[in-house]
PDB file of C-alpha atoms and ligand atoms in Angstrom:
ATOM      1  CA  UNK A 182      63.994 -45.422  31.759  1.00 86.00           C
ATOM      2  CA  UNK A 183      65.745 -42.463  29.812  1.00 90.00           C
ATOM      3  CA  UNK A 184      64.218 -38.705  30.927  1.00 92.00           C
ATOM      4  CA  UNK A 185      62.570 -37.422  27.700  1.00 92.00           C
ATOM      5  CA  UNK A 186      64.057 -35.560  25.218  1.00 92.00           C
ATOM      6  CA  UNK A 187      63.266 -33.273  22.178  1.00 92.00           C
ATOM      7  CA  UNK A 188      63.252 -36.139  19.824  1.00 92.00           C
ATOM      8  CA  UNK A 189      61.317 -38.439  22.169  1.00 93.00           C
ATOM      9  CA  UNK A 190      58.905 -35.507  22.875  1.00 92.00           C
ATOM     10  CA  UNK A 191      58.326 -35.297  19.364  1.00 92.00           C
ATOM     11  CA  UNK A 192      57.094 -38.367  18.950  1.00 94.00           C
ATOM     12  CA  UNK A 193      54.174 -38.630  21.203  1.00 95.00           C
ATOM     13  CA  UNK A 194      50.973 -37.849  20.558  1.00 97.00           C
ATOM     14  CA  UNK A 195      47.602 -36.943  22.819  1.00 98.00           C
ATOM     15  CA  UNK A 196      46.874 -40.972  22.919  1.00 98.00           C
ATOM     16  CA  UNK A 197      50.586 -41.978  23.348  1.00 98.00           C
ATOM     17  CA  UNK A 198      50.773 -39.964  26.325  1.00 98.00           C
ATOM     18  CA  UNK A 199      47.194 -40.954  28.009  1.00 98.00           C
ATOM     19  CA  UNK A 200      48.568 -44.666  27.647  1.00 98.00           C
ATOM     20  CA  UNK A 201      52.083 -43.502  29.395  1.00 98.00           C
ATOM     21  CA  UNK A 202      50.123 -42.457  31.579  1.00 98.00           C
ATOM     22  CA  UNK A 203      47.696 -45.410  31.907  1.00 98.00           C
ATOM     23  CA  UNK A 204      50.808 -47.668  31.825  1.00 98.00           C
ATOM     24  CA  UNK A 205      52.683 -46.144  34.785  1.00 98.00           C
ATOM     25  CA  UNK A 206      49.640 -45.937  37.161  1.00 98.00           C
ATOM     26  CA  UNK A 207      49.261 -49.747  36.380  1.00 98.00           C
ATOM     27  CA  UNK A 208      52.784 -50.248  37.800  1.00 98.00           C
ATOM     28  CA  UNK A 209      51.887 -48.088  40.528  1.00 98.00           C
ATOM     29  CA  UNK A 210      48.778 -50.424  41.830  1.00 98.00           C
ATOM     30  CA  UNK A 211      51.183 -53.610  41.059  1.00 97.00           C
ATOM     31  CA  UNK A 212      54.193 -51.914  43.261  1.00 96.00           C
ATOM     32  CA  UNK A 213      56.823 -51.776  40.190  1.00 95.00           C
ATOM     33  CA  UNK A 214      58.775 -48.898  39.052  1.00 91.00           C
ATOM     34  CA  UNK A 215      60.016 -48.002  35.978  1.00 93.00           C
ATOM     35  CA  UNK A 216      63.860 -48.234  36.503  1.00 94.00           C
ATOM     36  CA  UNK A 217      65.217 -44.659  36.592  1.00 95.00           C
ATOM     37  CA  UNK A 218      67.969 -43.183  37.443  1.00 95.00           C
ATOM     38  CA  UNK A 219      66.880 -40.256  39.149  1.00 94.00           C
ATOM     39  CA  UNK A 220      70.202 -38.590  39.431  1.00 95.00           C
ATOM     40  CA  UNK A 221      71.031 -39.386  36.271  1.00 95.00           C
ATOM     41  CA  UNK A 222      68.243 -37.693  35.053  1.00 95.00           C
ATOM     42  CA  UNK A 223      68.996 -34.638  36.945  1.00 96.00           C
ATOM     43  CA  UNK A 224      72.339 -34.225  34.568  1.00 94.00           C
ATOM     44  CA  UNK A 225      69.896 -35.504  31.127  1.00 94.00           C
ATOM     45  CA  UNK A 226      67.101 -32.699  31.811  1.00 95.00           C
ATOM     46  CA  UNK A 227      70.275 -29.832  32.467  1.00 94.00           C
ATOM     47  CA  UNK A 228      69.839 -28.243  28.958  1.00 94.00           C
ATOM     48  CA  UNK A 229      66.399 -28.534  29.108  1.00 95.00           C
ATOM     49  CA  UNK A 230      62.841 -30.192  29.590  1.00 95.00           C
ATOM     50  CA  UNK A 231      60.591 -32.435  27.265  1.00 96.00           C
ATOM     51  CA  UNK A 232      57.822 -32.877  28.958  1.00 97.00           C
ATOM     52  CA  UNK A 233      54.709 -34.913  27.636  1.00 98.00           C
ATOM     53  CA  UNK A 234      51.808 -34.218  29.886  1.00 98.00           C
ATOM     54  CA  UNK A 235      50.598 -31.688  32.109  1.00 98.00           C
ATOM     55  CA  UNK A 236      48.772 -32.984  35.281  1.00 98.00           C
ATOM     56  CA  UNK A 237      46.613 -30.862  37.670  1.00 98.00           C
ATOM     57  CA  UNK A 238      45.943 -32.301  40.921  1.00 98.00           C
ATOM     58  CA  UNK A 239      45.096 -31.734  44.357  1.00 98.00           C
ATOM     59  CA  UNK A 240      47.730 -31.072  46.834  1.00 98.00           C
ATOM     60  CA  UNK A 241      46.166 -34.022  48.796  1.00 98.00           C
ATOM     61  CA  UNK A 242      49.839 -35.796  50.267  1.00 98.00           C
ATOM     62  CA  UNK A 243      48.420 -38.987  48.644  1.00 98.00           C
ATOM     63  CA  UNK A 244      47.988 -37.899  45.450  1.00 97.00           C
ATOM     64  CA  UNK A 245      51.259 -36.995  43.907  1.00 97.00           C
ATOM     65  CA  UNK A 246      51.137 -37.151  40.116  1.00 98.00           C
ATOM     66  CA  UNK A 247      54.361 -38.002  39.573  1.00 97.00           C
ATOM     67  CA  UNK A 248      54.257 -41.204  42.172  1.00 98.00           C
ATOM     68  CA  UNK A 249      50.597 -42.488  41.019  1.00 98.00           C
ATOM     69  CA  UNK A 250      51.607 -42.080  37.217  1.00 98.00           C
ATOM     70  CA  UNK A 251      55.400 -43.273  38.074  1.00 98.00           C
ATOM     71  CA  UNK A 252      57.005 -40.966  36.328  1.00 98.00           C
ATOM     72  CA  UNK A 253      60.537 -39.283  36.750  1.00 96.00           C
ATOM     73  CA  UNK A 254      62.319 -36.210  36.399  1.00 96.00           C
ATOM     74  CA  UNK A 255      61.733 -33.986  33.291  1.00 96.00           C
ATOM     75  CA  UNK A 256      58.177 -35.854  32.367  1.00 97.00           C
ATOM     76  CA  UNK A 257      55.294 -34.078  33.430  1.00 98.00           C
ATOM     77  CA  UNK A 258      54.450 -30.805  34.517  1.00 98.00           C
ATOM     78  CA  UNK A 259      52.640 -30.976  38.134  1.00 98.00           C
ATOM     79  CA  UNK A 260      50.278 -28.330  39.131  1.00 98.00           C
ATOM     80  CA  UNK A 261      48.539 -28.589  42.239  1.00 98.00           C
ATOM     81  CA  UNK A 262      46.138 -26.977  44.186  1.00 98.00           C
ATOM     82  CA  UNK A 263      43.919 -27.911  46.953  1.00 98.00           C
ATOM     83  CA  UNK A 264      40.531 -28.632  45.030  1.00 98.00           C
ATOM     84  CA  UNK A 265      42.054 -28.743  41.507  1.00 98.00           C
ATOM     85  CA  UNK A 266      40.357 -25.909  39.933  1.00 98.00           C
ATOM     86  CA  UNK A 267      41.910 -23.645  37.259  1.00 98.00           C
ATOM     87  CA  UNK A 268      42.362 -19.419  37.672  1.00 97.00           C
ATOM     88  CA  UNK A 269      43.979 -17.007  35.318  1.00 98.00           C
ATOM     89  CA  UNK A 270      47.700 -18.085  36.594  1.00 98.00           C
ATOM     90  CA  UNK A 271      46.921 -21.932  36.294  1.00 98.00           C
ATOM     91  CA  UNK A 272      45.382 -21.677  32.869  1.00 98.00           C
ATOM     92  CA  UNK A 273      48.465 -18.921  32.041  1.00 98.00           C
ATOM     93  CA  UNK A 274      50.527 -22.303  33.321  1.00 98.00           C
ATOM     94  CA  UNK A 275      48.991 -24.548  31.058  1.00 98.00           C
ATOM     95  CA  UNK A 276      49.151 -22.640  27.953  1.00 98.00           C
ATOM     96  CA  UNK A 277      53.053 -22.308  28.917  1.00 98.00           C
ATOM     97  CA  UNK A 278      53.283 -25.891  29.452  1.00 98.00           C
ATOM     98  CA  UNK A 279      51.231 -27.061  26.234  1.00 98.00           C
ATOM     99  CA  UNK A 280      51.898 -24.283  23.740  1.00 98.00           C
ATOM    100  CA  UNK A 281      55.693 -23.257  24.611  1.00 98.00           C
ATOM    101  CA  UNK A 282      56.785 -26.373  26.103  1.00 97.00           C
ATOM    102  CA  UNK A 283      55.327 -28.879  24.252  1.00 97.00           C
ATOM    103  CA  UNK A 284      53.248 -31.295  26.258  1.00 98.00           C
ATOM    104  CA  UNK A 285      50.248 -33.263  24.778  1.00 98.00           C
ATOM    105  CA  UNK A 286      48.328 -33.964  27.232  1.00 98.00           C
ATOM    106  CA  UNK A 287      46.267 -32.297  30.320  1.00 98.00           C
ATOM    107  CA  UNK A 288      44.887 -34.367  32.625  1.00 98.00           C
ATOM    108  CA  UNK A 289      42.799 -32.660  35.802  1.00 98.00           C
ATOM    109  CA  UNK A 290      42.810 -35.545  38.146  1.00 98.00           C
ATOM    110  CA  UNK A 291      40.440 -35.434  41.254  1.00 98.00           C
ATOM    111  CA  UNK A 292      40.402 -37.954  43.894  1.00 98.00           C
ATOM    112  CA  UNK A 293      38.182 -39.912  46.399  1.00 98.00           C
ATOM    113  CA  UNK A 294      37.725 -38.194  50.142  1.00 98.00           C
ATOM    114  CA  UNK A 295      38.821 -34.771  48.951  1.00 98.00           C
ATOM    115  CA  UNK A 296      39.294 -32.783  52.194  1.00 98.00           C
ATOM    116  CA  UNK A 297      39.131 -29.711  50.098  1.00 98.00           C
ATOM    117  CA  UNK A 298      35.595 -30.774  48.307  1.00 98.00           C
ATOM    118  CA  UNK A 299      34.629 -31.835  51.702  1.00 98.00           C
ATOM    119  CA  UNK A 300      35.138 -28.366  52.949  1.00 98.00           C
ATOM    120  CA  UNK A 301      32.960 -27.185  50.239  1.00 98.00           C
ATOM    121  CA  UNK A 302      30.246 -29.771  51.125  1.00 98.00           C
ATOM    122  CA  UNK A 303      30.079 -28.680  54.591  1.00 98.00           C
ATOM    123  CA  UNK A 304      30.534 -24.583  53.530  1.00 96.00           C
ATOM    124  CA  UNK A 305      33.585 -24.442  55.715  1.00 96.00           C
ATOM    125  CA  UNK A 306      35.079 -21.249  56.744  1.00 96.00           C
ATOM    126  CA  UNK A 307      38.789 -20.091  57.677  1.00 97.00           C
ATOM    127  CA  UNK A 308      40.766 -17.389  56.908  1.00 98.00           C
ATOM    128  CA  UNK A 309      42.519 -17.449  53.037  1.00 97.00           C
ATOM    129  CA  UNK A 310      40.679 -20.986  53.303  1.00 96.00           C
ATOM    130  CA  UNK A 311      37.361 -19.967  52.911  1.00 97.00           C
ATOM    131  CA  UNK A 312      37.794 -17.994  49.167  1.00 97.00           C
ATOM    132  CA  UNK A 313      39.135 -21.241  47.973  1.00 97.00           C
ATOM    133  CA  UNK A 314      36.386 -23.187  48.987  1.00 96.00           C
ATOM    134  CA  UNK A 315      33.998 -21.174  47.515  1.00 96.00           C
ATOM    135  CA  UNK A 316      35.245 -21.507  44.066  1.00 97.00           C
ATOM    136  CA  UNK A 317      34.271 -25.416  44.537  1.00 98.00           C
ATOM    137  CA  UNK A 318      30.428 -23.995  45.359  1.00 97.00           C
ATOM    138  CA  UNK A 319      29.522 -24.646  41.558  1.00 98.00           C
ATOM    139  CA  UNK A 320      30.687 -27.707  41.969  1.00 98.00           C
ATOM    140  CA  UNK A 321      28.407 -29.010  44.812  1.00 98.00           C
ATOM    141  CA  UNK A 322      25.379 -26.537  43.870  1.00 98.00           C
ATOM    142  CA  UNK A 323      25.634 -28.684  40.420  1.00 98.00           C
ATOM    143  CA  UNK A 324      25.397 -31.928  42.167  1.00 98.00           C
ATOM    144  CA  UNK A 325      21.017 -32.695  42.581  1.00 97.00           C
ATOM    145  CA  UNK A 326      21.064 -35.824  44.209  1.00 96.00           C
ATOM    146  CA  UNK A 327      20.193 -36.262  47.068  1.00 97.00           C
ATOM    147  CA  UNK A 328      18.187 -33.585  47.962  1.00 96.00           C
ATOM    148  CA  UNK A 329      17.954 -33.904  51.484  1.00 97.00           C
ATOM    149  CA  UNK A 330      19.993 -31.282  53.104  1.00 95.00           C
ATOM    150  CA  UNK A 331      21.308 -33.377  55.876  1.00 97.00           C
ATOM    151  CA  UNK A 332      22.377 -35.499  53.031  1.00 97.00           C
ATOM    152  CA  UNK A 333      24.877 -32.794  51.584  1.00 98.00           C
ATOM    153  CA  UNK A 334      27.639 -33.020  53.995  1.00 98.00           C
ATOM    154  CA  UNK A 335      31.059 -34.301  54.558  1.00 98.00           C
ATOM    155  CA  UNK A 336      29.994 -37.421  56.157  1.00 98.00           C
ATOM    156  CA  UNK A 337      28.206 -38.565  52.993  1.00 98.00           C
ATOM    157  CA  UNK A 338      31.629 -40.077  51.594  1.00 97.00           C
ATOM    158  CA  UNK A 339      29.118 -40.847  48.079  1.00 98.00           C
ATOM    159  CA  UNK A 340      28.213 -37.693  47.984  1.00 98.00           C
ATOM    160  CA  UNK A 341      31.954 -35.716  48.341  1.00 98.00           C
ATOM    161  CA  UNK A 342      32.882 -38.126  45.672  1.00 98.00           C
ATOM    162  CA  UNK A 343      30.321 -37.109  43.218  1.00 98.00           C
ATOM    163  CA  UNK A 344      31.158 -33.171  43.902  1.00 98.00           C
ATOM    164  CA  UNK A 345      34.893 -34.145  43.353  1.00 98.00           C
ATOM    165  CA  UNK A 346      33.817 -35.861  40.229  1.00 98.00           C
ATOM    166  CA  UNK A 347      31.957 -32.752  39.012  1.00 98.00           C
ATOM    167  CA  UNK A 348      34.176 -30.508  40.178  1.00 98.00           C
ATOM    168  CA  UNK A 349      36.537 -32.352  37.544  1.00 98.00           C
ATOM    169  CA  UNK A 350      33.705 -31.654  34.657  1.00 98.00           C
ATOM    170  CA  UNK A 351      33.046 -28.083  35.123  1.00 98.00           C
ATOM    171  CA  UNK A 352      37.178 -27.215  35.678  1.00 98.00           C
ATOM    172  CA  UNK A 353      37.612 -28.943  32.101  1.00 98.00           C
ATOM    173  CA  UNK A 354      35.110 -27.306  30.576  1.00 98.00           C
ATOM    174  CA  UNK A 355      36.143 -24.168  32.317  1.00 98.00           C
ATOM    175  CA  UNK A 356      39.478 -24.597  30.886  1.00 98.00           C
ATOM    176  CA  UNK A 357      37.786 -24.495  27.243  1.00 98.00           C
ATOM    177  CA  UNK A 358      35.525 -21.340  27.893  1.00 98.00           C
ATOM    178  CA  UNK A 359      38.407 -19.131  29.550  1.00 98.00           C
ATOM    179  CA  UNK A 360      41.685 -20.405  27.220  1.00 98.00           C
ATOM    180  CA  UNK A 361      40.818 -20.251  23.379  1.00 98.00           C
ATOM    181  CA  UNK A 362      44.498 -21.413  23.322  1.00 98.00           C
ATOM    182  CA  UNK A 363      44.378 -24.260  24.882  1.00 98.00           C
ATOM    183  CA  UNK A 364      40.980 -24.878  23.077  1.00 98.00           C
ATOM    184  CA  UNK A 365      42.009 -24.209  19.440  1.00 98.00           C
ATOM    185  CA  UNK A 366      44.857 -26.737  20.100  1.00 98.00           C
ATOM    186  CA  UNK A 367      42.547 -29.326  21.043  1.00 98.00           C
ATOM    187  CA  UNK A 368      39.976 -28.663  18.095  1.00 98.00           C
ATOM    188  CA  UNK A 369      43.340 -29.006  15.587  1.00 98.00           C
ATOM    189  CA  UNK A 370      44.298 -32.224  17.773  1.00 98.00           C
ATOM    190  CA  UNK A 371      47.390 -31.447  18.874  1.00 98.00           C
ATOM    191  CA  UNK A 372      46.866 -32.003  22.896  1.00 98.00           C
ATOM    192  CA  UNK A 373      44.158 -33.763  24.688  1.00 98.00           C
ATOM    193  CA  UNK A 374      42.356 -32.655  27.875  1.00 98.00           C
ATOM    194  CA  UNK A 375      40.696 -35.400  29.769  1.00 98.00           C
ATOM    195  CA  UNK A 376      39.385 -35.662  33.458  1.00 98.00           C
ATOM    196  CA  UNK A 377      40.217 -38.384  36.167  1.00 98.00           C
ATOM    197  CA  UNK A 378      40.203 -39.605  39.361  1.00 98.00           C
ATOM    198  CA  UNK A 379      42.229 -40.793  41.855  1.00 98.00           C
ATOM    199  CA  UNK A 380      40.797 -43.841  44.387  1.00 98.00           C
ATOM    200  CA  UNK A 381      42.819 -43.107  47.519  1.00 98.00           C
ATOM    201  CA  UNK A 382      41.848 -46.779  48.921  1.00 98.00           C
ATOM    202  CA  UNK A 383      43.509 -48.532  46.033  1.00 98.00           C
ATOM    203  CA  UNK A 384      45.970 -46.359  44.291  1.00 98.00           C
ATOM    204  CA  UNK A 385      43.947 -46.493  40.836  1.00 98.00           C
ATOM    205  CA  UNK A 386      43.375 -43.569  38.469  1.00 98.00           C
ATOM    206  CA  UNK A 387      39.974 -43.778  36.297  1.00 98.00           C
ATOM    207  CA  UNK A 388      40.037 -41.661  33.188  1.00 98.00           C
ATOM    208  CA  UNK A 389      36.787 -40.673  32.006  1.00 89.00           C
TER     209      UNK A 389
HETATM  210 ZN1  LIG B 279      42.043 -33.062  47.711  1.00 71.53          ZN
END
């Protein structure tokens, strides 16, 4: 497999790169790789990159978007952050990567046992750590169910997972309220942004 280029980048659209994307986490769950040439690559993307999506994930080791999506040098732009939530610099980011650079596509992927949701669940507090955490509080307050206060903690693996989930929701639709670019690009249809998540016990991304 060829890194992108300017013609190639041309070519795809918001649904052409959500089924790249679909395609290479199916090879990822079956264990097969695209054949690249990663080196080769390195010389192809010299003069410049063609990206066509823009993932933002967690900075969970297990969930790196180029490895789950199987995808090589020169195709996607990767932010991550523990949590996956968006700020001024990661929305600046993704205006950079969709309006200047070209991609499609932005895909905020979340993922199963989220030690950084977790943390949020259980109000954790340490140093820089704590600040962070607290910008996944909407997140958790906006999960109802269950009630039960001793229910709302890390240990309820159910529960983590629906936080991570929402935490997904509220950072897309943060990402239309606070960037009109990125929002006027999707009303004209030229990107996409869609959520997902990551299952960390079987390598599978759900879009939703
Ligand atoms: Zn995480």
């Amino acid at each position: 497999m060829k890194a992108h280029t300017r013609e190639t980048q041309s070519t795809m659209t918001p649904a052409k790169s959500l089924e790249y994307l679909k395609e290479g986490n199916q090879r990822f769950q079956n264990n097969l790789k695209a054949n690249r040439n990663l080196l080769e690559q390195v010389n192809d993307t010299s003069e410049g990159q063609f990206p066509f999506a823009t993932i933002l994930s967690c900075i969970d080791s297990r969930v790196s978007a180029e490895l789950v999506f199987d995808q090589g040098l020169g195709d996607i732009f990767s932010v991550r952050i523990a949590g996956n939530f968006v700020n001024e610099d990661i929305l600046g980011s993704m205006e950079f990567a969709c309006k200047l650079a070209g991609t499609k596509l932005i895909v905020v992927l979340g993922h199963t046992s989220c030690g950084a949701i977790k943390g949020a669940c259980d109000h954790a507090e340490m140093g820089n750590l704590t600040k962070l955490i607290e910008k996944i509080n909407p997140a958790v307050n906006a999960v109802a169910e269950p009630k039960d206060e001793s229910l709302r903690n890390s240990k309820n693996l159910e529960f983590v997972d629906k936080v991570s989930k929402k935490n997904v929701e509220l950072t897309i639709a943060r990402i239309h309220a606070e960037s009109p670019i990125l929002s006027e690009m999707e009303k004209k249809g030229e990107i996409k942004i869609v959520g997902a998540m990551y299952d960390i016990n079987t390598g599978a991304v759900a879009f939703y």
